[in-house]
Rosetta silent file (secondary structure, phi, psi, omega in degrees, C-alpha in Angstrom):
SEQUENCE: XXXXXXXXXXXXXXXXXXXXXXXXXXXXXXXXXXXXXXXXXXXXXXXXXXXXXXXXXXXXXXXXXXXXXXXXXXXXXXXXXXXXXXXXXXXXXXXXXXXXXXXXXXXXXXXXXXXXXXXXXXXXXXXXXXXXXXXXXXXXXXXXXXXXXXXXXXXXXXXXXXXXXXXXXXXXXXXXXXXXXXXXXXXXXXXXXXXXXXXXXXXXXXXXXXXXXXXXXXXXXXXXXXXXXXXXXXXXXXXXXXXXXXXXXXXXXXXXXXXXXXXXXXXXXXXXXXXXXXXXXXXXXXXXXXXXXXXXXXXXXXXX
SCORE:     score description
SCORE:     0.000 S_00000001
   1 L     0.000  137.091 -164.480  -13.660   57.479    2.671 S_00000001
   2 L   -84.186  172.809 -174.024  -14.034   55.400   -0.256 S_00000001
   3 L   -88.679  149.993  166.795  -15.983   57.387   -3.415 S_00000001
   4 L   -30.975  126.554  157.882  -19.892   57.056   -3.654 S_00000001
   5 L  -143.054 -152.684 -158.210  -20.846   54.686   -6.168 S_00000001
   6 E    42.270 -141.824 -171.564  -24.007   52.715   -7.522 S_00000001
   7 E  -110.388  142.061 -175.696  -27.508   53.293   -7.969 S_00000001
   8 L  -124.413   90.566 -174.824  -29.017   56.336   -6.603 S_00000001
   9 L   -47.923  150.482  166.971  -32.449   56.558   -6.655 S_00000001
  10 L   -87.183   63.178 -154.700  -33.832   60.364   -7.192 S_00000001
  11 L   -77.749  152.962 -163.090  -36.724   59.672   -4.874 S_00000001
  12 L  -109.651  167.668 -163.927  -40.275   60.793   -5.228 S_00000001
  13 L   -91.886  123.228  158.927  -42.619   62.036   -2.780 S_00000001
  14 L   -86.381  157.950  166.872  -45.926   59.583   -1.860 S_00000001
  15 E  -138.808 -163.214 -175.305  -48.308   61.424   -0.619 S_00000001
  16 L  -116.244 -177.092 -169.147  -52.250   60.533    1.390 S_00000001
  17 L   -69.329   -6.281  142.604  -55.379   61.829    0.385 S_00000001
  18 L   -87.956   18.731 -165.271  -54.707   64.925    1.609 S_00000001
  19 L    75.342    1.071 -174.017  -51.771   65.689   -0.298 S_00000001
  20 L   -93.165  163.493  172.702  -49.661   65.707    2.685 S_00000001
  21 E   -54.777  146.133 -144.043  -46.667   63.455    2.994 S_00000001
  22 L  -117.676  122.614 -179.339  -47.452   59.829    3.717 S_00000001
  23 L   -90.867  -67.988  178.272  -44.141   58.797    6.095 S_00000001
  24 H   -28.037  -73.671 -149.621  -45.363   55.117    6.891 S_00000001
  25 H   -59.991  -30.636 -136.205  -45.195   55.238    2.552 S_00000001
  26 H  -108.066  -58.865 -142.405  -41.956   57.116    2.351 S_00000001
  27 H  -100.521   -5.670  168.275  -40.012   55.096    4.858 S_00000001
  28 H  -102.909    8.579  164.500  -40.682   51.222    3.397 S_00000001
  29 H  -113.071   33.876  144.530  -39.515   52.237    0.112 S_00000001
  30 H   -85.112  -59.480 -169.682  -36.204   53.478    1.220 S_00000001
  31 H   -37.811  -25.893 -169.734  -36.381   50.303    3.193 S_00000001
  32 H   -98.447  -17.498  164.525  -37.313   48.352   -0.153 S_00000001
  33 H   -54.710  -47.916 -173.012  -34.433   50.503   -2.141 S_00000001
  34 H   -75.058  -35.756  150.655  -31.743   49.340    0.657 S_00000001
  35 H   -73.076   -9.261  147.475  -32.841   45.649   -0.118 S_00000001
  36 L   -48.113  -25.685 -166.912  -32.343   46.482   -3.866 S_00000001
  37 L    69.729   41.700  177.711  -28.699   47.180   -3.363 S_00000001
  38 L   -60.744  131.245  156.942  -28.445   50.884   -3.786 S_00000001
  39 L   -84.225   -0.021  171.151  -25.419   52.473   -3.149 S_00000001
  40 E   171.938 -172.288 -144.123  -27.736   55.655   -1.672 S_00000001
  41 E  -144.721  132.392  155.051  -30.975   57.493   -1.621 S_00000001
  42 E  -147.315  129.494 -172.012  -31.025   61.018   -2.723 S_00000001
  43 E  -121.698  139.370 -158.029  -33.543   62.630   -0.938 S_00000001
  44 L    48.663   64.280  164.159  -35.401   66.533   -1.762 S_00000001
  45 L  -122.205  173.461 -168.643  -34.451   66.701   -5.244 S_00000001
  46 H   -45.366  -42.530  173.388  -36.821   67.823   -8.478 S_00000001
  47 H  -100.920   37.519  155.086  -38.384   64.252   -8.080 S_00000001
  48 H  -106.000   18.040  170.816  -39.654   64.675   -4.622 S_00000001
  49 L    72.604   38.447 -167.800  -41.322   68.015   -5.828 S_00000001
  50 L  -108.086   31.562  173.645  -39.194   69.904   -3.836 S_00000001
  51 L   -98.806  -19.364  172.726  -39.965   73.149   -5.234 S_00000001
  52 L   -93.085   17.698 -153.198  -43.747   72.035   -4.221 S_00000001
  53 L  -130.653  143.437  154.268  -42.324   71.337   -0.659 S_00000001
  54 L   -78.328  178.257 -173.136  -42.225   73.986    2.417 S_00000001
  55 H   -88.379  -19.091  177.599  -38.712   73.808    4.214 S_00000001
  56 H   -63.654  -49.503 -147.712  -40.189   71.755    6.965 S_00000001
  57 H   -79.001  -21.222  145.109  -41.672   68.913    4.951 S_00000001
  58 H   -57.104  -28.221  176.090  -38.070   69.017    2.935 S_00000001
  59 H  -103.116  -20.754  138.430  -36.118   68.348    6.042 S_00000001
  60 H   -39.944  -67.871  148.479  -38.852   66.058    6.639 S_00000001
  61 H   -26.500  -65.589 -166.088  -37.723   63.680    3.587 S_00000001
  62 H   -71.592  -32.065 -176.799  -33.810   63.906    4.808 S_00000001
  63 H   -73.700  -31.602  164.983  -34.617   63.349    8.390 S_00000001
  64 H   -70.088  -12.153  177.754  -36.693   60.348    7.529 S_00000001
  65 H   -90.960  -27.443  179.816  -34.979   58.651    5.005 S_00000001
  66 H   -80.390  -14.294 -158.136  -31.693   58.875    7.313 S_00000001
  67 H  -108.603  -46.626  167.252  -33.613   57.328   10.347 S_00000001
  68 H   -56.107  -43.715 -176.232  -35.107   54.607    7.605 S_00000001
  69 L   -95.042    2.893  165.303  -31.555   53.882    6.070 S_00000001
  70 L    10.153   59.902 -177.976  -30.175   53.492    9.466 S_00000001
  71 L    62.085   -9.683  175.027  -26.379   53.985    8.192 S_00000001
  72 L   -43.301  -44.477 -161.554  -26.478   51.103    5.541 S_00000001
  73 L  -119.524  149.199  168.568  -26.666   53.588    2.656 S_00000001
  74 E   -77.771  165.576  172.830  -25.435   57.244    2.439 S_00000001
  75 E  -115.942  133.770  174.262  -28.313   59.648    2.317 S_00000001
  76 E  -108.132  146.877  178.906  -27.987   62.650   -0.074 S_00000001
  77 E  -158.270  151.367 -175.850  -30.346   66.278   -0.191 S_00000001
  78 E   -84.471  130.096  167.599  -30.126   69.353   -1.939 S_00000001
  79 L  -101.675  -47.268 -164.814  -29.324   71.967    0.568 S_00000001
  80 L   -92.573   73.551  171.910  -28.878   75.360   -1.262 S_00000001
  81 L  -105.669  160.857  166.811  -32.901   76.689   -1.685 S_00000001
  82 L   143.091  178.281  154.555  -33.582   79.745   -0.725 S_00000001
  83 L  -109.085   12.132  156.306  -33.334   83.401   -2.527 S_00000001
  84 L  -116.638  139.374  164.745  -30.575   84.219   -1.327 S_00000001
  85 H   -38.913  -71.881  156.834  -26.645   83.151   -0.150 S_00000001
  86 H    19.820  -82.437 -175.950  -27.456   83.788    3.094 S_00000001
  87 H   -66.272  -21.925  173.977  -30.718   81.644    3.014 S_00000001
  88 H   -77.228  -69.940 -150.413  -28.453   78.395    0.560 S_00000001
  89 H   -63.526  -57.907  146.535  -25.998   78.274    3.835 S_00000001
  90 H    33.602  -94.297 -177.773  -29.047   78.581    6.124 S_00000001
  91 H   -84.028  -25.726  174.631  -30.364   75.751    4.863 S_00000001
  92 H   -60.619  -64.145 -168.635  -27.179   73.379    3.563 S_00000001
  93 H   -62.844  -28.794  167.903  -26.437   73.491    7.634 S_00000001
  94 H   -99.344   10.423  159.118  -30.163   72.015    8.637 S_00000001
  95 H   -66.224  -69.532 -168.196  -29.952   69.746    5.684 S_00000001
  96 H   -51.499  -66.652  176.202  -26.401   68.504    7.271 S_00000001
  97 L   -71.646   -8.537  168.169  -28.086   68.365   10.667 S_00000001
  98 L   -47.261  -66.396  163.966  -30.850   66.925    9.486 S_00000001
  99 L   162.389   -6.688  173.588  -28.127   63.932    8.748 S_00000001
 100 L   -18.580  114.689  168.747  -27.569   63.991    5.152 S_00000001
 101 L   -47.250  -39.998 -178.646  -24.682   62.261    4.707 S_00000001
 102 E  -156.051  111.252 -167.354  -23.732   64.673    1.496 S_00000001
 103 E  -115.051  143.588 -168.155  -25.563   68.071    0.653 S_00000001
 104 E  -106.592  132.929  170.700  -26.008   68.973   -2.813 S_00000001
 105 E   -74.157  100.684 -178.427  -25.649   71.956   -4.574 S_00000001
 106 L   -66.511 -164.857 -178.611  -28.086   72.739   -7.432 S_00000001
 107 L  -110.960  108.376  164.617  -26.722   75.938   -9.825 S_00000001
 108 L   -68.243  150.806 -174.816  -28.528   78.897   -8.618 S_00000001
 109 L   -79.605  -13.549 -172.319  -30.070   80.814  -11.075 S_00000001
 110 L  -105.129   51.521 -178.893  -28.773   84.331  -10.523 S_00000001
 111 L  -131.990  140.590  164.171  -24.880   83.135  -11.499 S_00000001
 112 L  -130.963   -4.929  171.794  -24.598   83.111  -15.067 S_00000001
 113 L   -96.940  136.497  152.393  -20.406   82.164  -15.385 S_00000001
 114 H   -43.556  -42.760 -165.252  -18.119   79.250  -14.512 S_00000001
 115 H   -81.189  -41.046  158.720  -16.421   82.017  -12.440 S_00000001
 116 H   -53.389  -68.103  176.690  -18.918   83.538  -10.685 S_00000001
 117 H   -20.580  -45.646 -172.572  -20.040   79.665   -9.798 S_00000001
 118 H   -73.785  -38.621  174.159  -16.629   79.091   -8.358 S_00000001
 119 H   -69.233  -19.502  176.408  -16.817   81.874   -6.262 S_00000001
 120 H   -92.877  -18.246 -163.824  -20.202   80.973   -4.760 S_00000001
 121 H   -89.909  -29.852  174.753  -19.169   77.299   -4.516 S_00000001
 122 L  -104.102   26.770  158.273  -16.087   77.787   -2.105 S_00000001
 123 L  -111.557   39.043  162.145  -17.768   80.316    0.341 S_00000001
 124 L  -117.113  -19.123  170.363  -20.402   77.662    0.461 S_00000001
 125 L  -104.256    6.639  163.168  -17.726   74.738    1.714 S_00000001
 126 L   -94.296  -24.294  172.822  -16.351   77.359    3.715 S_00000001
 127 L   -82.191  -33.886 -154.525  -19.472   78.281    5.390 S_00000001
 128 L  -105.000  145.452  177.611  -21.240   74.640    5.379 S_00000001
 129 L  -114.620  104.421  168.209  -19.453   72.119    7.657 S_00000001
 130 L   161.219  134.746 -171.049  -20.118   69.125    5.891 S_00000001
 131 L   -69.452  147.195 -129.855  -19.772   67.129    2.547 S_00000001
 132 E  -116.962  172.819  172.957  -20.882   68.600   -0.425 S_00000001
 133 E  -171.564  156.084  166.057  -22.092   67.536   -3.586 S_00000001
 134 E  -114.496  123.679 -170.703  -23.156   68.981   -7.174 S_00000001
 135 E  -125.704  126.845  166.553  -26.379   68.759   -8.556 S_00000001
 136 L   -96.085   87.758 -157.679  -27.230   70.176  -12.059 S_00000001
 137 L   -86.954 -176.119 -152.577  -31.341   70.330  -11.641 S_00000001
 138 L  -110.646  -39.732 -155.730  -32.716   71.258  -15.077 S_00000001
 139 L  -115.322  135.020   43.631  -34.992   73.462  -13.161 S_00000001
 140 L   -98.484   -8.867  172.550  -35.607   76.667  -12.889 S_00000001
 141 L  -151.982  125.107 -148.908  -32.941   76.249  -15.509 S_00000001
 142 L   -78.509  143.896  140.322  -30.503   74.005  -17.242 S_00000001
 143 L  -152.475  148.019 -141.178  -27.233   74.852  -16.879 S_00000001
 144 L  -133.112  116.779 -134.949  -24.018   72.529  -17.290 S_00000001
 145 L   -87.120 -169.076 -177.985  -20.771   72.997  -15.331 S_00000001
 146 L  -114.757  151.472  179.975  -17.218   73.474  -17.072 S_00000001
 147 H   -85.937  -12.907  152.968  -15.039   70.781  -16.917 S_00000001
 148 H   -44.596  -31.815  131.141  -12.524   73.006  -15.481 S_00000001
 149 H   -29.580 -101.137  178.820  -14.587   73.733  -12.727 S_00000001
 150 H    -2.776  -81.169 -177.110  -15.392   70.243  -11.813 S_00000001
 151 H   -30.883  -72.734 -157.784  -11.685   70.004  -11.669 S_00000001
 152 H   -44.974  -71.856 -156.632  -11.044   73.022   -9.229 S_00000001
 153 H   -59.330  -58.820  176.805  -13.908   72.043   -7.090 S_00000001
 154 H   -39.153  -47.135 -172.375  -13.154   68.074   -7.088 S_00000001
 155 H   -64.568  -29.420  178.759   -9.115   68.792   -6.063 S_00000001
 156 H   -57.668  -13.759  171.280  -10.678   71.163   -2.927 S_00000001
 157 L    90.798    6.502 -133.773  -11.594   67.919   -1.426 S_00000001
 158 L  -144.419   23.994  178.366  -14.651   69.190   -0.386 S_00000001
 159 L  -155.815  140.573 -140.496  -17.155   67.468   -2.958 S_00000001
 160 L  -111.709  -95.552  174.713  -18.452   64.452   -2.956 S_00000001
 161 E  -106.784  155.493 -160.662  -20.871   63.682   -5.252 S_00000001
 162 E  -123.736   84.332  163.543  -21.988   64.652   -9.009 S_00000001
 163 E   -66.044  115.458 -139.554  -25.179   64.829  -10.292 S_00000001
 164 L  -111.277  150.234  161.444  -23.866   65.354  -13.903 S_00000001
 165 L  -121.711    2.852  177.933  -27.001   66.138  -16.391 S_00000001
 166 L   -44.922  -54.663  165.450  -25.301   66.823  -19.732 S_00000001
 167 L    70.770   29.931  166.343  -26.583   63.673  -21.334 S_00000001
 168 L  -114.100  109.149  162.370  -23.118   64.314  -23.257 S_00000001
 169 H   -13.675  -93.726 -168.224  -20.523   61.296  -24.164 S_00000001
 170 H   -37.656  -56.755  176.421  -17.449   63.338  -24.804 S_00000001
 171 H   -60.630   -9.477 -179.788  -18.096   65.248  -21.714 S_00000001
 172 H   -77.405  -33.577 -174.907  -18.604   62.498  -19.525 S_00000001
 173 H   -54.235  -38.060 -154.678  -15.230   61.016  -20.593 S_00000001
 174 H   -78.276  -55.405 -179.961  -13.442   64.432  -20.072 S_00000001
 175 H   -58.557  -18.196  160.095  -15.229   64.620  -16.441 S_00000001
 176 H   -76.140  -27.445 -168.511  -14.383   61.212  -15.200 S_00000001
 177 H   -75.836  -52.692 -172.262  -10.411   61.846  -16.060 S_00000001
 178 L   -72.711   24.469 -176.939  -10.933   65.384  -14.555 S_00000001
 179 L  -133.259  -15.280 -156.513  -12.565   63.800  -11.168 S_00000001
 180 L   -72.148  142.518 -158.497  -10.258   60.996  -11.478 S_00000001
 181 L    30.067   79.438 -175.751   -7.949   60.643   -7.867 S_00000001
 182 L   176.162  159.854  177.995  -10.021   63.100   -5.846 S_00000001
 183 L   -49.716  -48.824 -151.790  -13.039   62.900   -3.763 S_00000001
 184 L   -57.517  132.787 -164.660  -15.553   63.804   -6.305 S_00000001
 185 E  -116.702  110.539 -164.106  -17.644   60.715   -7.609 S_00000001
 186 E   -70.467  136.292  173.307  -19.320   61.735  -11.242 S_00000001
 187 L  -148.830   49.224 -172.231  -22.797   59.934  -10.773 S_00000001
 188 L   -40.619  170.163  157.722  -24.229   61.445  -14.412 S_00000001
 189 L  -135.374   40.116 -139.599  -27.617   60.779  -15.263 S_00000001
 190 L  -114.414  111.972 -151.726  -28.196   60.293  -18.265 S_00000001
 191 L   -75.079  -19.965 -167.157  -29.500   56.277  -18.188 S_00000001
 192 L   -67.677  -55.613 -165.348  -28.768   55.307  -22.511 S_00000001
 193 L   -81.316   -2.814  173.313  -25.343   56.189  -21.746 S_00000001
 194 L   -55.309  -33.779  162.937  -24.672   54.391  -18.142 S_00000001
 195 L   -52.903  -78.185 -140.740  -23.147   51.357  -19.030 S_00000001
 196 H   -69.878 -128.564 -156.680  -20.472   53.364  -21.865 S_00000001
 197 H     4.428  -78.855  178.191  -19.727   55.352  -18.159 S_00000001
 198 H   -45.461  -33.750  165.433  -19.311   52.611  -16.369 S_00000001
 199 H   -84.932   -0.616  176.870  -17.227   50.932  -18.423 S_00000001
 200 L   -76.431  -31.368  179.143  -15.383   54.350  -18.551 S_00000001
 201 L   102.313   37.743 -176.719  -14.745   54.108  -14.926 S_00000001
 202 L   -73.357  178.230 -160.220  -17.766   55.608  -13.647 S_00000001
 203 L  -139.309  -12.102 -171.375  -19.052   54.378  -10.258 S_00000001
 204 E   169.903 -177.256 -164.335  -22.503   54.834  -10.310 S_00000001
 205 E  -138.365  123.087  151.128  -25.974   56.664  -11.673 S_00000001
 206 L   -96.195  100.091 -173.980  -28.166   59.496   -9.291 S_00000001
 207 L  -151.980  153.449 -174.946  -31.186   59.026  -12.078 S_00000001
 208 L   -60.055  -23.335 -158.288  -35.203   58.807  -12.070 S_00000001
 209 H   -64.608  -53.203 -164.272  -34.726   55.173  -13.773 S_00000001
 210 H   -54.056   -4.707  162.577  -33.155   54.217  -10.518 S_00000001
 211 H   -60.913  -58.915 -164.397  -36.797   55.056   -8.935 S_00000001
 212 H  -100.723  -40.720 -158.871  -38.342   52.340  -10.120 S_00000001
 213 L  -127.015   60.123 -171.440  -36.095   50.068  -11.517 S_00000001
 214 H   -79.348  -21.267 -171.902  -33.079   50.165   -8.582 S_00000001
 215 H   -73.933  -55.261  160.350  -32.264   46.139   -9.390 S_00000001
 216 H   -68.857  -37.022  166.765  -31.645   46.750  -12.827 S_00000001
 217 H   -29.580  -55.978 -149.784  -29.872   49.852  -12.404 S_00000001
 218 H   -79.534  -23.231 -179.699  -27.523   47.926   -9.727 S_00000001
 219 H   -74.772  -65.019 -167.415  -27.077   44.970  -11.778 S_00000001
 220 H   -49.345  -30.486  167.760  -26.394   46.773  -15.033 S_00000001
 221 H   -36.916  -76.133 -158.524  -23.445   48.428  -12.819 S_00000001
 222 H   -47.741  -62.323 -150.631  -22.466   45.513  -11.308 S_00000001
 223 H   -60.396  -58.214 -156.267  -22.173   43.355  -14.520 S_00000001
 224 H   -60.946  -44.476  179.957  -20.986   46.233  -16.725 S_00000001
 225 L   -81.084    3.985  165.613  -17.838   47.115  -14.570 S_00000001
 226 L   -97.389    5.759 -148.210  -17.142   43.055  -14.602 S_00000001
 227 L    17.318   62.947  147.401  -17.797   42.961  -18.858 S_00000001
 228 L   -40.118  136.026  158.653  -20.526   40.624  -18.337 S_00000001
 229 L   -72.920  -29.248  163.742  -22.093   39.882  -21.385 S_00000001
 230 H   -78.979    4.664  170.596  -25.179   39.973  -20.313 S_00000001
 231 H   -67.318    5.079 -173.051  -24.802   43.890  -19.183 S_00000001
 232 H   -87.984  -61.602 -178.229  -25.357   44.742  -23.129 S_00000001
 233 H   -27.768  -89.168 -176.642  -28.927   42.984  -22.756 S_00000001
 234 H    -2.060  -58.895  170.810  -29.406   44.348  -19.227 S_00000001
 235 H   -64.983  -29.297 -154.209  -29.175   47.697  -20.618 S_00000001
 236 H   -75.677  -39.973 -153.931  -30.985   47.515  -23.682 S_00000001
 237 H   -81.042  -29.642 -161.350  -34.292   46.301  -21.917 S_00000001
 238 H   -79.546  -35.291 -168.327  -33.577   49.513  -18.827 S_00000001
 239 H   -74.669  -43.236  145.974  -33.188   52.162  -21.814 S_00000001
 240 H     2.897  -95.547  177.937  -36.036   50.549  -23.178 S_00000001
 241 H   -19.829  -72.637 -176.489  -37.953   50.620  -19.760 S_00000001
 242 H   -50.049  -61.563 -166.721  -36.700   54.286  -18.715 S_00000001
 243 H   -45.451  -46.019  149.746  -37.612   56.096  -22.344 S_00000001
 244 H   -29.825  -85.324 -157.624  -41.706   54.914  -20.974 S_00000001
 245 H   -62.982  -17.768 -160.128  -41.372   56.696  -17.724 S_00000001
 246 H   -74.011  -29.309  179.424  -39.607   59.769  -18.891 S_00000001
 247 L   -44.522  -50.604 -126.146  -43.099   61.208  -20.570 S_00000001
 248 L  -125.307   -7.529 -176.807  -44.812   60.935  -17.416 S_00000001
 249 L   -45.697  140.001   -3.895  -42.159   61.811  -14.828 S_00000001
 250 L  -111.881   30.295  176.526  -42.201   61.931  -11.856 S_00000001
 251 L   -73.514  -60.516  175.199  -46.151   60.710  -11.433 S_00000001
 252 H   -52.817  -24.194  163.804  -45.163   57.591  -13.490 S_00000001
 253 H   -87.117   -7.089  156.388  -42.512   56.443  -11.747 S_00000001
 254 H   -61.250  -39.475 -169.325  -44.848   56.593   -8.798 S_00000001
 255 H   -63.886  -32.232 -130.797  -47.389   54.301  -10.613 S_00000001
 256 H  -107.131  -28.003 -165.523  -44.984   52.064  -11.997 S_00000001
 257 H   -80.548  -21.949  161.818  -43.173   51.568   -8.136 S_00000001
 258 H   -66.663  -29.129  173.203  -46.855   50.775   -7.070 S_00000001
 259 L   -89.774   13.715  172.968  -46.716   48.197   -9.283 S_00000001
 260 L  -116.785   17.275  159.035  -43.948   46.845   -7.767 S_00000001
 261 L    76.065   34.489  171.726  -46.140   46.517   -4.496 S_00000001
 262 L   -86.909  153.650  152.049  -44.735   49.904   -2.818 S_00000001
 263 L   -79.795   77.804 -149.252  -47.696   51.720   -1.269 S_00000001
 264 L  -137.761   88.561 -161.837  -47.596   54.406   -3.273 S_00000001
 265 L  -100.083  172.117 -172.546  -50.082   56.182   -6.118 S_00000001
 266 L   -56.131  -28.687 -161.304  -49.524   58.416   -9.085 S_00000001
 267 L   -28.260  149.948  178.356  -50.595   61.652   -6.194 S_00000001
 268 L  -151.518  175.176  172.913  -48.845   64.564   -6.977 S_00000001
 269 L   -96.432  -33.998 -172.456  -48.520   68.839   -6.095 S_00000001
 270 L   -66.342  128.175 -168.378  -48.066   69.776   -9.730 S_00000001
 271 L   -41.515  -52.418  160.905  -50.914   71.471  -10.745 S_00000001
 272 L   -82.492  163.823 -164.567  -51.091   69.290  -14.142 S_00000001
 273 L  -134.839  125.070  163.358  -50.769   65.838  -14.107 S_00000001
 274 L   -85.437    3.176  171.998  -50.019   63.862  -17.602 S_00000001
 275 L   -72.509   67.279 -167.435  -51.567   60.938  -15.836 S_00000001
 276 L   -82.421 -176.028 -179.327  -54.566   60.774  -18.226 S_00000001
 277 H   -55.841  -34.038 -176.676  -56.898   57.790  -18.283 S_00000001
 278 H   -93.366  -23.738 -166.658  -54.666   56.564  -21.421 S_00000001
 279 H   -80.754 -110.224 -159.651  -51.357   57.479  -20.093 S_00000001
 280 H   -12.467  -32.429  171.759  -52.320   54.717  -16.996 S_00000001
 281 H   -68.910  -44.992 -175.460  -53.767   52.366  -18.923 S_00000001
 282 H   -72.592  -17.658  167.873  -51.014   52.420  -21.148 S_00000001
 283 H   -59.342  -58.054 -178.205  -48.407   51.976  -18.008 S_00000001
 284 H   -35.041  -40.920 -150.519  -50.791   49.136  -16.797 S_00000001
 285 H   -92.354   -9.632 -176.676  -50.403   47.213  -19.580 S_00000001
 286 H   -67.918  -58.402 -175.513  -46.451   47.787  -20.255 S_00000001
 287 H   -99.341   31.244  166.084  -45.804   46.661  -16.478 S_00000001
 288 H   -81.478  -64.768  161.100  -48.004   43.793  -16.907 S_00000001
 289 H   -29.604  -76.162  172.258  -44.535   42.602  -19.413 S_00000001
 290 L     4.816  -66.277 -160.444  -42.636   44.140  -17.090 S_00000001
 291 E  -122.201  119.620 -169.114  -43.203   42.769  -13.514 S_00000001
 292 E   -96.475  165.160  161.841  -44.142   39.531  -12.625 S_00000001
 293 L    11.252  -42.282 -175.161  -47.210   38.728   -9.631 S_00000001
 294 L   -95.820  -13.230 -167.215  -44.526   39.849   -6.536 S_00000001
 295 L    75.273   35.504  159.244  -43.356   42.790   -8.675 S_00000001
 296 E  -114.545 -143.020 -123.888  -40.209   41.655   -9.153 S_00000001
 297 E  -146.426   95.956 -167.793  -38.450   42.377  -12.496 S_00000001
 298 H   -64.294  -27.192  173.321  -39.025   39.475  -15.661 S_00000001
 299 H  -112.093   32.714  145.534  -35.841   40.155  -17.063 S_00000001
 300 H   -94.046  -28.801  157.682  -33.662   39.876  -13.980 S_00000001
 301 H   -51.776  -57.584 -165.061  -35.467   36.333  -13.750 S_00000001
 302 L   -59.149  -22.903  167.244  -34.419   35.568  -17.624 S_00000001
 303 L   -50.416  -33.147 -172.176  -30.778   36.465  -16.076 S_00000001
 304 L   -95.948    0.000    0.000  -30.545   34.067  -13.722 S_00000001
């Protein structure tokens, strides 16, 4: 199997006026990601809420986005919720049957060691039949793997994909050489630094920019592993772009993909919302530059 690369949206949850999930909403914008040129969807991660999600309405998201992406794309979901081991295998196996292509492992919070980690990480590919991935969610806590890990777990063969969250250079460098001939495909997410990855011999981004912006993402890839010249631009205007949504996450990157003619609003579960009257206005008028009449992207026009 060749390794996972490109842009991987973190996708957010629409929801209807009753807060529940709006599937009709959900299932054309994987369809409009998969005409974007994604290399995959990651689906029930921190920006689908999915700590605001019951487990059906989580296995909801992976079964629909796999039935929507109808094998073009891989689909990825976090499998190990729960409060217990027990309850992470549990659920990694009806993630997997759900159809996830590759279920990802956040960092549980009650590990507090590289060593301990390792030990929870292979009775979880020993237990789970199905490929794996690592996801470093911020939340309930940050924590940032060793690259010595990484190694061990990439050479078991038995990891996929890498949501890397360090938002560290040096470390990205060390973790592509340590991932380097093995399954595991570092897919950091830290968007200022994607290109300097990419030209590193990174393969791809799982990151919120990649919500909203999946075109530029996929271009800046594209170009940037070709040394396009115009991948310096490309970037400048997405870091740009991205630094905007990051305030407002992950209600803003709803607004901003409605304004790219998804059917989709700011709705959210989290009790606060930073979507004030000025916060919206000020999005409005940003992806008025932005976006032209069809929603499609003014500086991938200036590009062409």
């Amino acid at each position: 199997m060749d390794k996972y690369g490109g842009a991987w949206p973190t996708m957010v949850t629409p929801y209807d006026e009753k807060a529940k999930i709006d599937i009709a909403a959900y299932r054309a914008i994987v369809e409009w990601y998969v005409a974007r040129g994604v290399g995959g969807v990651y689906a029930n991660c921190l920006s689908s809420e999915m700590y605001l999600l019951d487990e059906g309405e989580r296995l909801t998201l992976v079964a629909q986005a796999v039935q929507a992406v109808r094998g073009r794309v891989p689909v990825a979901a976090t499998g190990n919720l729960g409060a217990t081991v027990d309850e992470h295998i549990v659920f990694c196996r009806r993630v997997a049957d759900a159809g996830a292509d590759v279920v990802m492992l956040v960092v549980p919070p009650f590990y507090e060691n590289d060593a301990d980690l390792e030990r929870y990480y292979s009775t979880l590919a020993e237990q789970v039949d199905a490929p794996l991935g690592l996801y470093e969610c911020p939340v309930p806590r940050p924590y940032h793997l060793g690259v010595d890990l990484v190694r061990t777990l990439a050479r078991s063969g038995r990891f996929h994909a890498y949501k890397e969250t360090s938002c560290d250079l040096s470390k990205i460098h060390f973790l592509l050489h340590a991932t380097r001939d093995t399954p595991l495909s570092l897919l950091q997410a830290n968007t200022p630094y994607l290109l300097r990855s990419i030209q590193a011999g990174g393969l791809g981004t799982m990151s919120i920019a990649a919500i909203w912006l999946p075109d530029l993402v996929a271009s800046v890839i594209e170009k940037g592993r070709a040394y396009d010249p115009d991948a310096v631009r490309l970037h400048g205007e997405l870091c740009l772009m991205e630094m905007v949504q990051r305030v407002v996450h992950p209600q803003g990157a709803k607004v901003l993909l409605g304004r790219r003619g998804l059917p989709i609003t700011g709705r959210s579960r989290h009790p606060t919302s930073p979507l004030t009257p000025e916060v919206c206005y000020a999005l409005d008028r940003a992806a008025d530059r932005w976006f032209s009449a069809d929603g499609s992207l003014v500086v991938l026009h200036e590009s062409q």
